[in-house]
Each structure stands twice: as structure tokens, then as C-alpha cells.
Amino acid sequence: MNTEQQIHQQLNQQLNVTYIAITNDSHRHQGHAGWNQGGDTHFSITIVSPDFEKLSRIQRHQRIYAILEEWMKKTIHALQIFAYSLS
């Protein structure tokens, strides 16, 4: 299972996900800070969850960062997040 699939699985396990799309953008950052030969360093996530209903944008991002904390420490250099509630 690659990093993208693991991120997908982790978010689905800890959030009530209605929609999720994860894009590995590492190839677009080749040679930039945080990039490594193996890739899996830069990701974009679009996620919709009723769990975000009463959370601010910052709180939504904090929730995702907390879920992906281990990846952020070791693998992921940059994470672009688009987190929405159902309303």
C-alpha cells in the first residue's frame, strides 16, 4: 500500500468521510525543499465530512494534521488541505 492509500485509509478510519480525493503532487516539486527521490512528499487533500460541521477552517486543518501526525513527521513535507462540511 502506497502513502496515498495509507493516508486515505487513515482519514476514513478516523472521520466520517462523505468524499475524499488525495493527489500526490510530489512530481511538481522535484528539486524543491522537502522533496526526495522516492517522492511521497507533497500532497493535496480534498475532503468532505459532517465531522467538520461546527469547526472553523483552522480547526478542520488541525484535525487532519493530528490524524496524519506520523506522516507529517517522517514523510510528508507539504500538505494542501481543502476540508468542507456538508452544509
Coordinates of N, CA, C and O in Angstrom, one line a residue:
M1 N 0.8 -1.2 0.0 CA 0.0 0.0 0.0 C 0.9 1.2 0.0 O 1.8 1.4 0.8
N2 N 0.7 2.2 -0.9 CA 1.5 3.4 -1.0 C 1.0 4.4 0.0 O 0.0 4.3 0.6
T3 N 1.8 5.5 0.1 CA 1.4 6.5 1.1 C 0.1 7.2 0.8 O -0.7 7.4 1.8
E4 N -0.2 7.4 -0.4 CA -1.5 8.0 -0.7 C -2.7 7.1 -0.2 O -3.6 7.6 0.4
Q5 N -2.6 5.8 -0.5 CA -3.6 4.9 0.0 C -3.6 4.8 1.5 O -4.7 4.7 2.1
Q6 N -2.5 4.9 2.2 CA -2.4 4.8 3.6 C -3.1 6.1 4.2 O -3.8 6.0 5.2
I7 N -2.8 7.2 3.6 CA -3.5 8.5 4.1 C -5.0 8.4 3.9 O -5.7 8.7 4.8
H8 N -5.4 7.9 2.8 CA -6.8 7.7 2.5 C -7.5 6.8 3.6 O -8.5 7.1 4.2
Q9 N -6.8 5.7 3.9 CA -7.3 4.7 4.9 C -7.4 5.4 6.3 O -8.4 5.2 7.0
Q10 N -6.3 6.1 6.6 CA -6.3 6.7 8.0 C -7.4 7.7 8.2 O -8.0 7.7 9.2
L11 N -7.6 8.5 7.2 CA -8.7 9.6 7.3 C -10.0 8.9 7.3 O -10.9 9.3 8.1
N12 N -10.2 7.9 6.5 CA -11.5 7.2 6.5 C -11.8 6.5 7.8 O -13.0 6.4 8.2
Q13 N -10.8 6.0 8.5 CA -10.9 5.3 9.8 C -11.3 6.3 10.9 O -12.0 5.9 11.8
Q14 N -10.8 7.5 10.8 CA -11.0 8.5 11.9 C -12.0 9.6 11.7 O -12.3 10.3 12.6
L15 N -12.5 9.7 10.5 CA -13.5 10.7 10.2 C -14.7 10.0 9.4 O -14.5 9.0 8.8
N16 N -15.8 10.6 9.5 CA -17.0 10.1 8.8 C -16.9 10.9 7.4 O -17.3 12.0 7.3
V17 N -16.3 10.2 6.5 CA -15.9 10.8 5.2 C -17.0 10.6 4.2 O -17.4 9.5 3.9
T18 N -17.5 11.7 3.6 CA -18.5 11.7 2.5 C -17.8 11.7 1.2 O -18.3 11.0 0.2
Y19 N -16.7 12.4 1.1 CA -15.9 12.5 -0.2 C -14.5 12.7 0.2 O -14.2 13.5 1.1
I20 N -13.6 12.1 -0.5 CA -12.2 12.3 -0.3 C -11.4 12.1 -1.7 O -11.7 11.2 -2.4
A21 N -10.5 13.0 -1.9 CA -9.6 12.9 -3.1 C -8.3 13.3 -2.6 O -8.1 14.4 -2.0
I22 N -7.3 12.5 -2.9 CA -5.9 12.7 -2.5 C -5.1 12.7 -3.7 O -5.1 11.7 -4.5
T23 N -4.3 13.7 -3.9 CA -3.4 13.8 -5.1 C -1.9 13.9 -4.6 O -1.6 14.7 -3.7
N24 N -1.1 13.1 -5.2 CA 0.3 13.1 -4.9 C 0.9 14.2 -5.8 O 1.0 13.9 -7.0
D25 N 1.3 15.3 -5.3 CA 1.9 16.4 -6.1 C 3.4 16.4 -6.1 O 4.0 17.4 -6.5
S26 N 4.0 15.4 -5.5 CA 5.5 15.4 -5.3 C 6.3 15.7 -6.6 O 7.3 16.4 -6.6
H27 N 5.8 15.1 -7.7 CA 6.5 15.3 -9.0 C 6.6 16.8 -9.4 O 7.5 17.2 -10.1
R28 N 5.7 17.6 -8.9 CA 5.6 19.0 -9.3 C 6.6 19.8 -8.5 O 6.9 21.0 -8.7
H29 N 7.2 19.2 -7.5 CA 8.1 19.9 -6.5 C 9.6 19.3 -6.6 O 10.4 19.6 -5.7
Q30 N 9.9 18.6 -7.6 CA 11.2 18.0 -7.8 C 12.3 19.1 -7.7 O 12.2 20.1 -8.4
G31 N 13.2 18.8 -6.8 CA 14.3 19.8 -6.7 C 14.0 20.9 -5.6 O 14.9 21.6 -5.3
H32 N 12.8 21.0 -5.1 CA 12.5 22.0 -4.1 C 12.7 21.4 -2.7 O 12.9 20.2 -2.5
A33 N 12.6 22.3 -1.8 CA 12.8 21.9 -0.4 C 11.8 20.8 0.0 O 10.6 20.8 -0.3
G34 N 12.3 19.8 0.8 CA 11.5 18.7 1.3 C 11.3 17.6 0.3 O 10.8 16.6 0.7
W35 N 11.6 17.8 -1.0 CA 11.4 16.7 -2.0 C 12.5 15.7 -1.8 O 13.7 16.0 -1.5
N36 N 12.2 14.4 -2.0 CA 13.2 13.4 -2.0 C 13.0 12.5 -3.2 O 11.9 12.5 -3.8
Q37 N 14.0 11.7 -3.6 CA 14.0 10.8 -4.7 C 12.8 9.9 -4.8 O 12.3 9.6 -5.8
G38 N 12.4 9.4 -3.6 CA 11.3 8.5 -3.5 C 9.9 9.1 -3.7 O 8.9 8.4 -3.8
G39 N 9.8 10.4 -3.7 CA 8.5 11.1 -3.9 C 7.7 11.0 -2.6 O 8.3 10.9 -1.5
D40 N 6.4 11.0 -2.6 CA 5.5 10.9 -1.5 C 5.9 12.0 -0.4 O 5.9 11.8 0.8
T41 N 6.1 13.2 -0.9 CA 6.5 14.3 0.0 C 5.4 15.5 0.0 O 5.3 16.2 0.9
H42 N 4.7 15.6 -1.1 CA 3.8 16.7 -1.3 C 2.4 16.2 -1.7 O 2.3 15.5 -2.8
F43 N 1.4 16.5 -1.0 CA 0.0 16.0 -1.2 C -1.0 17.1 -1.2 O -0.8 18.1 -0.4
S44 N -2.1 16.9 -1.9 CA -3.3 17.8 -1.8 C -4.4 16.9 -1.4 O -4.6 15.8 -1.9
I45 N -5.2 17.3 -0.5 CA -6.4 16.6 0.0 C -7.6 17.4 -0.1 O -7.6 18.6 0.4
T46 N -8.7 16.9 -0.7 CA -10.0 17.5 -0.7 C -10.9 16.5 0.1 O -10.9 15.3 -0.3
I47 N -11.5 17.0 1.1 CA -12.3 16.1 2.0 C -13.6 16.7 2.4 O -13.6 17.9 2.8
V48 N -14.6 16.0 2.4 CA -15.9 16.4 2.9 C -16.4 15.5 4.0 O -16.3 14.3 3.9
S49 N -16.8 16.1 5.2 CA -17.2 15.3 6.3 C -18.1 16.1 7.2 O -17.9 17.2 7.5
P50 N -19.2 15.4 7.7 CA -20.1 16.1 8.6 C -19.3 16.3 9.9 O -19.8 17.2 10.7
D51 N -18.2 15.7 10.2 CA -17.4 15.9 11.4 C -16.9 17.3 11.4 O -16.5 17.8 12.5
F52 N -16.8 18.0 10.3 CA -16.3 19.4 10.2 C -17.4 20.4 10.4 O -17.1 21.6 10.4
E53 N -18.6 20.0 10.6 CA -19.8 20.9 10.6 C -19.6 22.1 11.4 O -19.9 23.2 11.0
K54 N -19.2 22.1 12.7 CA -19.1 23.2 13.5 C -17.7 23.7 13.8 O -17.4 24.4 14.7
L55 N -16.8 23.2 12.9 CA -15.4 23.6 13.1 C -15.0 24.7 12.1 O -15.5 24.7 11.0
S56 N -14.1 25.6 12.6 CA -13.6 26.6 11.7 C -12.6 25.9 10.7 O -12.2 24.8 10.9
R57 N -12.2 26.7 9.7 CA -11.2 26.1 8.7 C -9.9 25.7 9.4 O -9.4 24.6 9.1
I58 N -9.5 26.5 10.4 CA -8.3 26.2 11.1 C -8.4 24.9 11.9 O -7.6 24.0 11.9
Q59 N -9.6 24.7 12.6 CA -9.8 23.5 13.3 C -9.9 22.3 12.5 O -9.5 21.2 12.9
R60 N -10.5 22.4 11.3 CA -10.6 21.3 10.3 C -9.2 20.9 9.9 O -8.8 19.7 9.9
H61 N -8.3 21.8 9.6 CA -6.9 21.5 9.3 C -6.2 20.9 10.4 O -5.4 19.9 10.2
Q62 N -6.4 21.4 11.6 CA -5.7 20.8 12.8 C -6.2 19.4 13.0 O -5.4 18.6 13.4
R63 N -7.4 19.1 12.8 CA -7.9 17.7 12.9 C -7.2 16.8 11.9 O -6.8 15.7 12.3
I64 N -7.1 17.2 10.7 CA -6.4 16.4 9.7 C -4.9 16.3 10.0 O -4.4 15.2 10.0
Y65 N -4.3 17.3 10.4 CA -2.9 17.3 10.8 C -2.7 16.3 12.0 O -1.7 15.5 12.1
A66 N -3.6 16.3 13.0 CA -3.5 15.4 14.1 C -3.6 13.9 13.7 O -2.9 13.1 14.1
I67 N -4.5 13.7 12.7 CA -4.7 12.3 12.2 C -3.5 11.9 11.4 O -3.1 10.7 11.5
L68 N -2.8 12.8 10.7 CA -1.7 12.4 9.9 C -0.4 12.8 10.5 O 0.7 12.9 9.8
E69 N -0.3 12.9 11.8 CA 0.8 13.4 12.5 C 2.1 12.6 12.2 O 3.2 13.2 12.0
E70 N 2.0 11.3 12.2 CA 3.2 10.5 12.0 C 3.7 10.7 10.6 O 5.0 10.7 10.4
W71 N 2.9 10.8 9.6 CA 3.3 11.1 8.2 C 4.0 12.4 8.1 O 4.9 12.6 7.4
M72 N 3.4 13.4 8.8 CA 3.9 14.8 8.8 C 5.3 14.8 9.4 O 6.2 15.6 8.9
K73 N 5.6 14.0 10.3 CA 6.9 14.0 11.0 C 8.0 13.3 10.1 O 9.1 13.7 10.2
K74 N 7.6 12.3 9.4 CA 8.5 11.4 8.7 C 8.5 11.6 7.2 O 9.6 11.5 6.5
T75 N 7.4 11.7 6.5 CA 7.3 11.5 5.1 C 6.8 12.8 4.4 O 7.5 13.3 3.4
I76 N 5.7 13.4 4.8 CA 5.1 14.5 4.1 C 5.8 15.8 4.5 O 5.9 16.1 5.6
H77 N 6.2 16.5 3.4 CA 6.8 17.8 3.6 C 5.7 18.9 3.5 O 5.8 19.9 4.2
A78 N 4.8 18.8 2.6 CA 3.8 19.8 2.3 C 2.4 19.1 2.1 O 2.3 18.1 1.4
L79 N 1.4 19.7 2.7 CA 0.1 19.2 2.6 C -0.9 20.3 2.4 O -1.0 21.3 3.2
Q80 N -1.6 20.3 1.2 CA -2.6 21.3 0.9 C -3.9 20.7 1.2 O -4.2 19.6 0.7
I81 N -4.7 21.4 2.0 CA -6.0 20.8 2.5 C -7.2 21.7 2.1 O -7.2 22.9 2.3
F82 N -8.2 21.0 1.5 CA -9.5 21.6 1.3 C -10.5 20.8 2.0 O -10.8 19.7 1.6
A83 N -10.9 21.3 3.2 CA -11.8 20.5 4.1 C -13.2 21.2 4.2 O -13.2 22.4 4.6
Y84 N -14.2 20.4 3.9 CA -15.6 21.0 3.9 C -16.5 20.2 4.7 O -16.3 19.0 4.8
S85 N -17.6 20.9 5.2 CA -18.7 20.1 5.8 C -19.8 19.9 4.8 O -19.6 20.4 3.7
L86 N -20.8 19.3 5.2 CA -21.9 19.1 4.2 C -22.8 20.3 4.0 O -23.5 20.4 3.0
S87 N -22.7 21.3 4.9 CA -23.5 22.5 4.6 C -22.7 23.7 4.3 O -21.5 23.7 4.4

